[in-house]
């Protein structure tokens, strides 16, 4: 459970090649979140290093080469909200929704693009935080989870239970 006296921890985990996706889909959204919440929200990027990171006082953590090291490091971050943006493009549609599995396994609530491959996760498990790839919808979904601790906790627990039940 999130300590109410500490900033809400928001983050994106993904390799450096996903930086363009973050910049395309989340740059304006995260700038708005930073302007509105300031120090009440802490933003981290694990792997990717978007060009606007310093402007929003985000911490950039280098990606780990070994997957086991990545998972161990990720678990220790203890994010409240994980972000999973994905462009609506043929190449990306062939990817897997492992990012959502990683977030859920770490007990992290998440907001994700409602496009393939993540839409397959939504169809299978019905996690509510899927959103269209618009600035307004991303902003509204993230803001809702920042502002509503109970809803964030419920989504975090639901995501973790879903992953524990369906994945090893």
Coordinates of C-alpha atoms in Angstrom, one line a residue:
X1 CA 0.0 0.0 0.0
X2 CA 1.2 3.5 -0.8
X3 CA 2.4 5.7 2.1
X4 CA 0.1 8.8 1.9
X5 CA 2.9 11.0 3.2
X6 CA 5.2 10.2 0.2
X7 CA 4.8 11.2 -3.5
X8 CA 2.8 8.9 -5.8
X9 CA 5.4 7.0 -7.8
X10 CA 4.7 7.0 -11.5
X11 CA 6.9 5.2 -14.0
X12 CA 7.7 3.7 -17.4
X13 CA 9.9 0.6 -17.8
X14 CA 11.1 -0.2 -21.2
X15 CA 14.2 -0.4 -23.3
X16 CA 15.9 2.6 -24.9
X17 CA 14.2 1.8 -28.2
X18 CA 10.8 2.6 -26.6
X19 CA 11.8 6.2 -25.9
X20 CA 10.1 7.5 -29.1
X21 CA 6.8 5.9 -28.0
X22 CA 7.0 7.6 -24.6
X23 CA 7.8 10.9 -26.3
X24 CA 5.0 10.5 -28.8
X25 CA 2.3 9.4 -26.4
X26 CA 3.2 10.7 -22.9
X27 CA 5.4 13.8 -23.2
X28 CA 2.5 16.3 -23.1
X29 CA 0.6 14.3 -20.5
X30 CA 3.5 13.9 -18.1
X31 CA 4.4 17.6 -18.4
X32 CA 0.8 18.4 -17.4
X33 CA 1.0 16.0 -14.5
X34 CA 4.2 17.6 -13.4
X35 CA 2.9 21.1 -13.6
X36 CA -0.3 20.2 -11.7
X37 CA 1.2 18.0 -9.0
X38 CA 4.9 19.0 -8.7
X39 CA 6.6 17.2 -5.9
X40 CA 3.4 15.2 -5.0
X41 CA 4.2 12.9 -7.9
X42 CA 7.6 11.3 -8.5
X43 CA 8.3 10.2 -12.1
X44 CA 10.8 7.6 -13.1
X45 CA 11.9 6.0 -16.4
X46 CA 13.6 2.6 -16.2
X47 CA 15.6 2.0 -19.4
X48 CA 14.2 4.7 -21.6
X49 CA 15.5 8.3 -21.4
X50 CA 13.1 10.7 -23.0
X51 CA 14.3 14.1 -24.0
X52 CA 11.9 15.8 -21.6
X53 CA 12.9 13.8 -18.5
X54 CA 14.9 16.6 -16.9
X55 CA 12.2 19.2 -17.5
X56 CA 9.7 17.2 -15.4
X57 CA 12.4 16.2 -12.8
X58 CA 12.1 12.6 -13.7
X59 CA 14.7 10.1 -12.6
X60 CA 16.2 7.9 -15.4
X61 CA 17.5 4.5 -14.3
X62 CA 19.7 2.6 -16.8
X63 CA 18.3 -0.6 -18.3
X64 CA 19.7 -3.9 -17.0
X65 CA 21.2 -6.2 -19.6
X66 CA 20.1 -9.4 -17.8
X67 CA 16.4 -10.0 -17.5
X68 CA 16.7 -11.4 -13.9
X69 CA 18.6 -8.2 -12.9
X70 CA 15.9 -6.1 -14.5
X71 CA 13.1 -7.8 -12.7
X72 CA 14.9 -7.6 -9.3
X73 CA 15.6 -3.9 -9.8
X74 CA 12.1 -3.2 -11.0
X75 CA 10.5 -4.9 -7.9
X76 CA 12.6 -2.6 -5.7
X77 CA 11.2 0.6 -7.3
X78 CA 7.8 0.0 -5.8
X79 CA 5.9 2.2 -8.3
X80 CA 2.2 3.0 -7.6
X81 CA 1.4 3.4 -11.2
X82 CA 3.1 1.9 -14.2
X83 CA 2.6 3.4 -17.7
X84 CA 2.4 1.2 -20.8
X85 CA 2.0 3.4 -23.9
X86 CA 1.9 1.6 -27.3
X87 CA 1.5 3.2 -30.7
X88 CA -1.3 1.7 -32.9
X89 CA 0.9 0.3 -35.5
X90 CA 1.3 -3.1 -37.2
X91 CA 4.8 -3.7 -35.9
X92 CA 3.8 -3.1 -32.3
X93 CA 0.7 -5.2 -32.6
X94 CA 2.9 -8.2 -32.9
X95 CA 4.5 -7.6 -29.6
X96 CA 3.5 -9.2 -26.3
X97 CA 1.8 -7.7 -23.2
X98 CA 4.6 -8.8 -20.9
X99 CA 5.0 -5.2 -19.6
X100 CA 1.5 -5.5 -18.0
X101 CA 2.5 -8.9 -16.5
X102 CA 5.7 -7.3 -15.0
X103 CA 3.8 -4.3 -13.6
X104 CA 1.1 -6.5 -12.1
X105 CA 3.6 -9.0 -10.6
X106 CA 5.3 -6.1 -8.9
X107 CA 2.0 -5.0 -7.4
X108 CA 1.9 -1.9 -9.6
X109 CA -1.4 -0.5 -10.9
X110 CA -1.1 0.4 -14.6
X111 CA -2.5 2.5 -17.3
X112 CA -2.0 1.2 -20.8
X113 CA -2.9 1.9 -24.5
X114 CA -6.0 0.1 -25.6
X115 CA -4.2 -1.2 -28.8
X116 CA -2.7 -4.5 -29.6
X117 CA -0.9 -6.2 -27.9
X118 CA -2.4 -4.7 -24.8
X119 CA -6.0 -4.9 -26.0
X120 CA -5.5 -8.7 -25.9
X121 CA -4.8 -8.4 -22.2
X122 CA -7.8 -6.2 -21.7
X123 CA -10.1 -8.7 -23.6
X124 CA -8.8 -11.6 -21.5
X125 CA -8.7 -10.0 -18.1
X126 CA -10.7 -6.8 -18.3
X127 CA -8.4 -4.5 -16.4
X128 CA -10.1 -1.0 -16.4
X129 CA -7.2 1.3 -17.0
X130 CA -7.0 0.8 -20.8
X131 CA -7.2 4.1 -22.7
X132 CA -7.2 5.5 -26.2
X133 CA -4.0 7.1 -27.3
X134 CA -5.1 10.6 -26.8
X135 CA -3.5 13.2 -24.5
X136 CA -6.8 13.8 -22.7
X137 CA -7.6 10.1 -22.0
X138 CA -4.1 9.3 -20.8
X139 CA -4.2 12.4 -18.6
X140 CA -7.6 11.6 -17.2
X141 CA -6.7 8.0 -16.4
X142 CA -3.4 8.9 -14.7
X143 CA -4.9 11.8 -12.8
X144 CA -7.8 9.5 -11.6
X145 CA -5.3 7.0 -10.1
X146 CA -3.2 9.8 -8.5
X147 CA -6.3 11.4 -7.0
X148 CA -8.1 8.2 -5.9
X149 CA -5.9 6.2 -3.6
X150 CA -8.6 3.6 -2.9
X151 CA -9.2 3.1 -6.6
X152 CA -5.4 2.9 -7.2
X153 CA -5.0 0.3 -4.4
X154 CA -8.0 -1.8 -5.8
X155 CA -6.5 -1.8 -9.3
X156 CA -3.0 -2.7 -7.9
X157 CA -4.5 -5.6 -5.9
X158 CA -6.6 -6.8 -8.9
X159 CA -3.6 -6.6 -11.3
X160 CA -1.4 -8.5 -8.8
X161 CA -4.1 -11.2 -8.2
X162 CA -4.7 -11.6 -11.9
X163 CA -1.0 -12.1 -12.6
X164 CA -0.6 -14.5 -9.7
X165 CA -3.6 -16.6 -10.8
X166 CA -2.8 -16.7 -14.6
X167 CA 1.0 -16.5 -14.8
X168 CA 4.0 -18.0 -13.1

